[in-house]
Each structure stands twice: as C-alpha cells, then as structure tokens.
mmCIF file with all atom_site columns, C-alpha atoms in Angstrom:
data_model
loop_
_atom_site.group_PDB
_atom_site.id
_atom_site.type_symbol
_atom_site.label_atom_id
_atom_site.label_alt_id
_atom_site.label_comp_id
_atom_site.label_asym_id
_atom_site.label_entity_id
_atom_site.label_seq_id
_atom_site.pdbx_PDB_ins_code
_atom_site.Cartn_x
_atom_site.Cartn_y
_atom_site.Cartn_z
_atom_site.occupancy
_atom_site.B_iso_or_equiv
_atom_site.pdbx_formal_charge
_atom_site.auth_seq_id
_atom_site.auth_comp_id
_atom_site.auth_asym_id
_atom_site.auth_atom_id
_atom_site.pdbx_PDB_model_num
ATOM 1  C CA . PRO N 1 1  ? -145.128 -54.445 -150.975 1.00 0.00 ? 878 PRO N CA 1
ATOM 2  C CA . VAL N 1 2  ? -144.343 -54.661 -147.218 1.00 0.00 ? 879 VAL N CA 1
ATOM 3  C CA . SER N 1 3  ? -143.187 -58.511 -145.915 1.00 0.00 ? 880 SER N CA 1
ATOM 4  C CA . LYS N 1 4  ? -141.567 -60.021 -144.144 1.00 0.00 ? 881 LYS N CA 1
ATOM 5  C CA . THR N 1 5  ? -138.715 -60.201 -145.536 1.00 0.00 ? 882 THR N CA 1
ATOM 6  C CA . THR N 1 6  ? -138.927 -56.655 -145.440 1.00 0.00 ? 883 THR N CA 1
ATOM 7  C CA . LEU N 1 7  ? -140.565 -54.947 -142.094 1.00 0.00 ? 884 LEU N CA 1
ATOM 8  C CA . ALA N 1 8  ? -138.868 -53.766 -139.354 1.00 0.00 ? 885 ALA N CA 1
ATOM 9  C CA . ASN N 1 9  ? -139.720 -55.176 -135.573 1.00 0.00 ? 886 ASN N CA 1
ATOM 10 C CA . THR N 1 10 ? -141.033 -51.944 -134.882 1.00 0.00 ? 887 THR N CA 1
ATOM 11 C CA . GLU N 1 11 ? -143.482 -51.815 -138.246 1.00 0.00 ? 888 GLU N CA 1
ATOM 12 C CA . VAL N 1 12 ? -145.150 -55.989 -137.931 1.00 0.00 ? 889 VAL N CA 1
ATOM 13 C CA . LEU N 1 13 ? -145.751 -54.749 -133.985 1.00 0.00 ? 890 LEU N CA 1
ATOM 14 C CA . ALA N 1 14 ? -147.708 -51.851 -135.151 1.00 0.00 ? 891 ALA N CA 1
ATOM 15 C CA . PHE N 1 15 ? -149.477 -54.074 -137.316 1.00 0.00 ? 892 PHE N CA 1
ATOM 16 C CA . GLN N 1 16 ? -149.821 -56.060 -134.603 1.00 0.00 ? 893 GLN N CA 1
ATOM 17 C CA . ALA N 1 17 ? -151.372 -54.353 -132.929 1.00 0.00 ? 894 ALA N CA 1
ATOM 18 C CA . GLY N 1 18 ? -153.301 -52.989 -134.825 1.00 0.00 ? 895 GLY N CA 1
ATOM 19 C CA . LEU N 1 19 ? -154.982 -56.137 -136.236 1.00 0.00 ? 896 LEU N CA 1
ATOM 20 C CA . LEU N 1 20 ? -155.611 -56.922 -132.679 1.00 0.00 ? 897 LEU N CA 1
ATOM 21 C CA . ALA N 1 21 ? -157.664 -53.677 -132.194 1.00 0.00 ? 898 ALA N CA 1
ATOM 22 C CA . LYS N 1 22 ? -160.218 -55.016 -135.512 1.00 0.00 ? 899 LYS N CA 1
ATOM 23 C CA . GLY N 1 23 ? -160.381 -59.005 -133.544 1.00 0.00 ? 900 GLY N CA 1
ATOM 24 C CA . TYR N 1 24 ? -157.929 -60.430 -136.456 1.00 0.00 ? 901 TYR N CA 1
ATOM 25 C CA . TYR N 1 25 ? -155.092 -60.647 -133.646 1.00 0.00 ? 902 TYR N CA 1
ATOM 26 C CA . PRO N 1 26 ? -154.337 -63.807 -132.756 1.00 0.00 ? 903 PRO N CA 1
ATOM 27 C CA . PRO N 1 27 ? -155.363 -64.972 -135.624 1.00 0.00 ? 904 PRO N CA 1
ATOM 28 C CA . GLU N 1 28 ? -158.660 -67.809 -135.172 1.00 0.00 ? 905 GLU N CA 1
ATOM 29 C CA . ASN N 1 29 ? -157.918 -71.001 -133.094 1.00 0.00 ? 906 ASN N CA 1
ATOM 30 C CA . TYR N 1 30 ? -154.863 -68.742 -131.438 1.00 0.00 ? 907 TYR N CA 1
ATOM 31 C CA . SER N 1 31 ? -154.228 -67.491 -128.383 1.00 0.00 ? 908 SER N CA 1
ATOM 32 C CA . ARG N 1 32 ? -153.053 -64.702 -127.007 1.00 0.00 ? 909 ARG N CA 1
ATOM 33 C CA . ASN N 1 33 ? -150.302 -66.724 -125.814 1.00 0.00 ? 910 ASN N CA 1
ATOM 34 C CA . ASP N 1 34 ? -149.946 -68.985 -128.443 1.00 0.00 ? 911 ASP N CA 1
ATOM 35 C CA . CYS N 1 35 ? -149.972 -64.886 -130.331 1.00 0.00 ? 912 CYS N CA 1
ATOM 36 C CA . PRO N 1 36 ? -147.762 -62.970 -128.534 1.00 0.00 ? 913 PRO N CA 1
ATOM 37 C CA . LEU N 1 37 ? -147.564 -59.058 -129.450 1.00 0.00 ? 914 LEU N CA 1
ATOM 38 C CA . SER N 1 38 ? -143.397 -59.466 -130.243 1.00 0.00 ? 915 SER N CA 1
ATOM 39 C CA . GLY N 1 39 ? -142.631 -58.025 -133.526 1.00 0.00 ? 916 GLY N CA 1
ATOM 40 C CA . PHE N 1 40 ? -141.999 -61.018 -135.601 1.00 0.00 ? 917 PHE N CA 1
ATOM 41 C CA . PHE N 1 41 ? -143.404 -61.471 -138.585 1.00 0.00 ? 918 PHE N CA 1
ATOM 42 C CA . GLY N 1 42 ? -144.302 -65.064 -137.915 1.00 0.00 ? 919 GLY N CA 1
ATOM 43 C CA . SER N 1 43 ? -147.178 -67.578 -138.255 1.00 0.00 ? 920 SER N CA 1
ATOM 44 C CA . CYS N 1 44 ? -149.296 -66.212 -136.133 1.00 0.00 ? 921 CYS N CA 1
ATOM 45 C CA . THR N 1 45 ? -149.331 -62.924 -137.814 1.00 0.00 ? 922 THR N CA 1
ATOM 46 C CA . LYS N 1 46 ? -149.651 -64.304 -141.605 1.00 0.00 ? 923 LYS N CA 1
ATOM 47 C CA . THR N 1 47 ? -152.619 -66.197 -140.463 1.00 0.00 ? 924 THR N CA 1
ATOM 48 C CA . ALA N 1 48 ? -154.096 -63.528 -139.277 1.00 0.00 ? 925 ALA N CA 1
ATOM 49 C CA . LEU N 1 49 ? -152.551 -60.788 -142.738 1.00 0.00 ? 926 LEU N CA 1
ATOM 50 C CA . ALA N 1 50 ? -154.766 -63.349 -144.721 1.00 0.00 ? 927 ALA N CA 1
ATOM 51 C CA . GLU N 1 51 ? -158.001 -62.997 -142.757 1.00 0.00 ? 928 GLU N CA 1
ATOM 52 C CA . PHE N 1 52 ? -157.882 -59.681 -142.865 1.00 0.00 ? 929 PHE N CA 1
ATOM 53 C CA . GLN N 1 53 ? -157.153 -59.492 -146.501 1.00 0.00 ? 930 GLN N CA 1
ATOM 54 C CA . ARG N 1 54 ? -159.384 -62.643 -147.117 1.00 0.00 ? 931 ARG N CA 1
ATOM 55 C CA . GLU N 1 55 ? -162.761 -60.663 -145.255 1.00 0.00 ? 932 GLU N CA 1
ATOM 56 C CA . PHE N 1 56 ? -161.702 -57.400 -147.207 1.00 0.00 ? 933 PHE N CA 1
ATOM 57 C CA . GLY N 1 57 ? -161.836 -58.499 -151.239 1.00 0.00 ? 934 GLY N CA 1
ATOM 58 C CA . ILE N 1 58 ? -157.754 -58.157 -150.698 1.00 0.00 ? 935 ILE N CA 1
ATOM 59 C CA . ASN N 1 59 ? -156.535 -60.755 -153.315 1.00 0.00 ? 936 ASN N CA 1
ATOM 60 C CA . GLY N 1 60 ? -153.106 -61.143 -154.702 1.00 0.00 ? 937 GLY N CA 1
ATOM 61 C CA . GLU N 1 61 ? -151.390 -60.066 -151.818 1.00 0.00 ? 938 GLU N CA 1
ATOM 62 C CA . SER N 1 62 ? -150.848 -63.059 -149.460 1.00 0.00 ? 939 SER N CA 1
ATOM 63 C CA . GLY N 1 63 ? -148.718 -63.419 -146.986 1.00 0.00 ? 940 GLY N CA 1
ATOM 64 C CA . VAL N 1 64 ? -148.042 -59.049 -147.795 1.00 0.00 ? 941 VAL N CA 1
ATOM 65 C CA . VAL N 1 65 ? -148.812 -55.428 -146.637 1.00 0.00 ? 942 VAL N CA 1
ATOM 66 C CA . GLY N 1 66 ? -149.691 -54.128 -150.846 1.00 0.00 ? 943 GLY N CA 1
ATOM 67 C CA . SER N 1 67 ? -151.385 -51.795 -151.575 1.00 0.00 ? 944 SER N CA 1
ATOM 68 C CA . GLU N 1 68 ? -154.419 -52.715 -151.200 1.00 0.00 ? 945 GLU N CA 1
ATOM 69 C CA . THR N 1 69 ? -153.581 -54.534 -147.465 1.00 0.00 ? 946 THR N CA 1
ATOM 70 C CA . ARG N 1 70 ? -152.633 -50.630 -146.937 1.00 0.00 ? 947 ARG N CA 1
ATOM 71 C CA . ALA N 1 71 ? -155.489 -48.877 -148.601 1.00 0.00 ? 948 ALA N CA 1
ATOM 72 C CA . GLN N 1 72 ? -157.646 -50.800 -146.242 1.00 0.00 ? 949 GLN N CA 1
ATOM 73 C CA . LEU N 1 73 ? -155.849 -50.270 -143.021 1.00 0.00 ? 950 LEU N CA 1
ATOM 74 C CA . ARG N 1 74 ? -156.381 -46.535 -143.831 1.00 0.00 ? 951 ARG N CA 1
ATOM 75 C CA . LYS N 1 75 ? -160.041 -46.963 -143.833 1.00 0.00 ? 952 LYS N CA 1
ATOM 76 C CA . LEU N 1 76 ? -159.530 -47.776 -140.964 1.00 0.00 ? 953 LEU N CA 1
ATOM 77 C CA . TYR N 1 77 ? -156.497 -46.339 -138.347 1.00 0.00 ? 954 TYR N CA 1
ATOM 78 C CA . GLU N 1 78 ? -155.764 -43.344 -138.396 1.00 0.00 ? 955 GLU N CA 1
ATOM 79 C CA . PRO N 1 79 ? -152.851 -42.291 -140.729 1.00 0.00 ? 956 PRO N CA 1
ATOM 80 C CA . SER N 1 80 ? -150.528 -41.747 -138.459 1.00 0.00 ? 957 SER N CA 1
ATOM 81 C CA . PHE N 1 81 ? -151.025 -45.744 -137.572 1.00 0.00 ? 958 PHE N CA 1
ATOM 82 C CA . VAL N 1 82 ? -150.464 -46.008 -141.060 1.00 0.00 ? 959 VAL N CA 1
ATOM 83 C CA . SER N 1 83 ? -147.812 -44.174 -141.552 1.00 0.00 ? 960 SER N CA 1
ATOM 84 C CA . LYS N 1 84 ? -145.573 -46.963 -139.355 1.00 0.00 ? 961 LYS N CA 1
ATOM 85 C CA . ILE N 1 85 ? -146.421 -49.957 -141.496 1.00 0.00 ? 962 ILE N CA 1
#
C-alpha cells in the first residue's frame, strides 16, 4: 500500500486534486486556506482520505492508499489519473 511516507509530492498532489474534484478536499470543517493543494501528505490529506474510505466502506487501510482505495478511485476517475497515485 501507498502511505504518506512512500507517496511522492506529485502523487500526493494528484490525489489531493482528485479528492477536491469529488468534494472530499478540503475535509469537512476545513477551508482551502487551511488545506491548500500542496503535494504534502499532512493532516488535511489524511482526514480527507479517511472520509473517502469511510464513505466507500474501505476498512483496514486507514491512513494509506491501499488496494481497496485504489480500486474505488479507478471506479471514479480516468485510468490515467489513477496511474499517478
């Protein structure tokens, strides 16, 4: 699985942009000022990832972009986007 320690900045940025496009980023109770698209896997990205995983019933991948999270992303996005994550 891909975690905050193995995602490159461009991968995190692509993931943040994808979450933004689907309304998961910034996470609830945060603003774009609090959570800019930065390519940094910080608390905003982790919170948004957890919300995404919770909504789609993805368990056991808390805090990481694992195989179930990737599969759900493939259902929502173009394959070219998902290949960057």
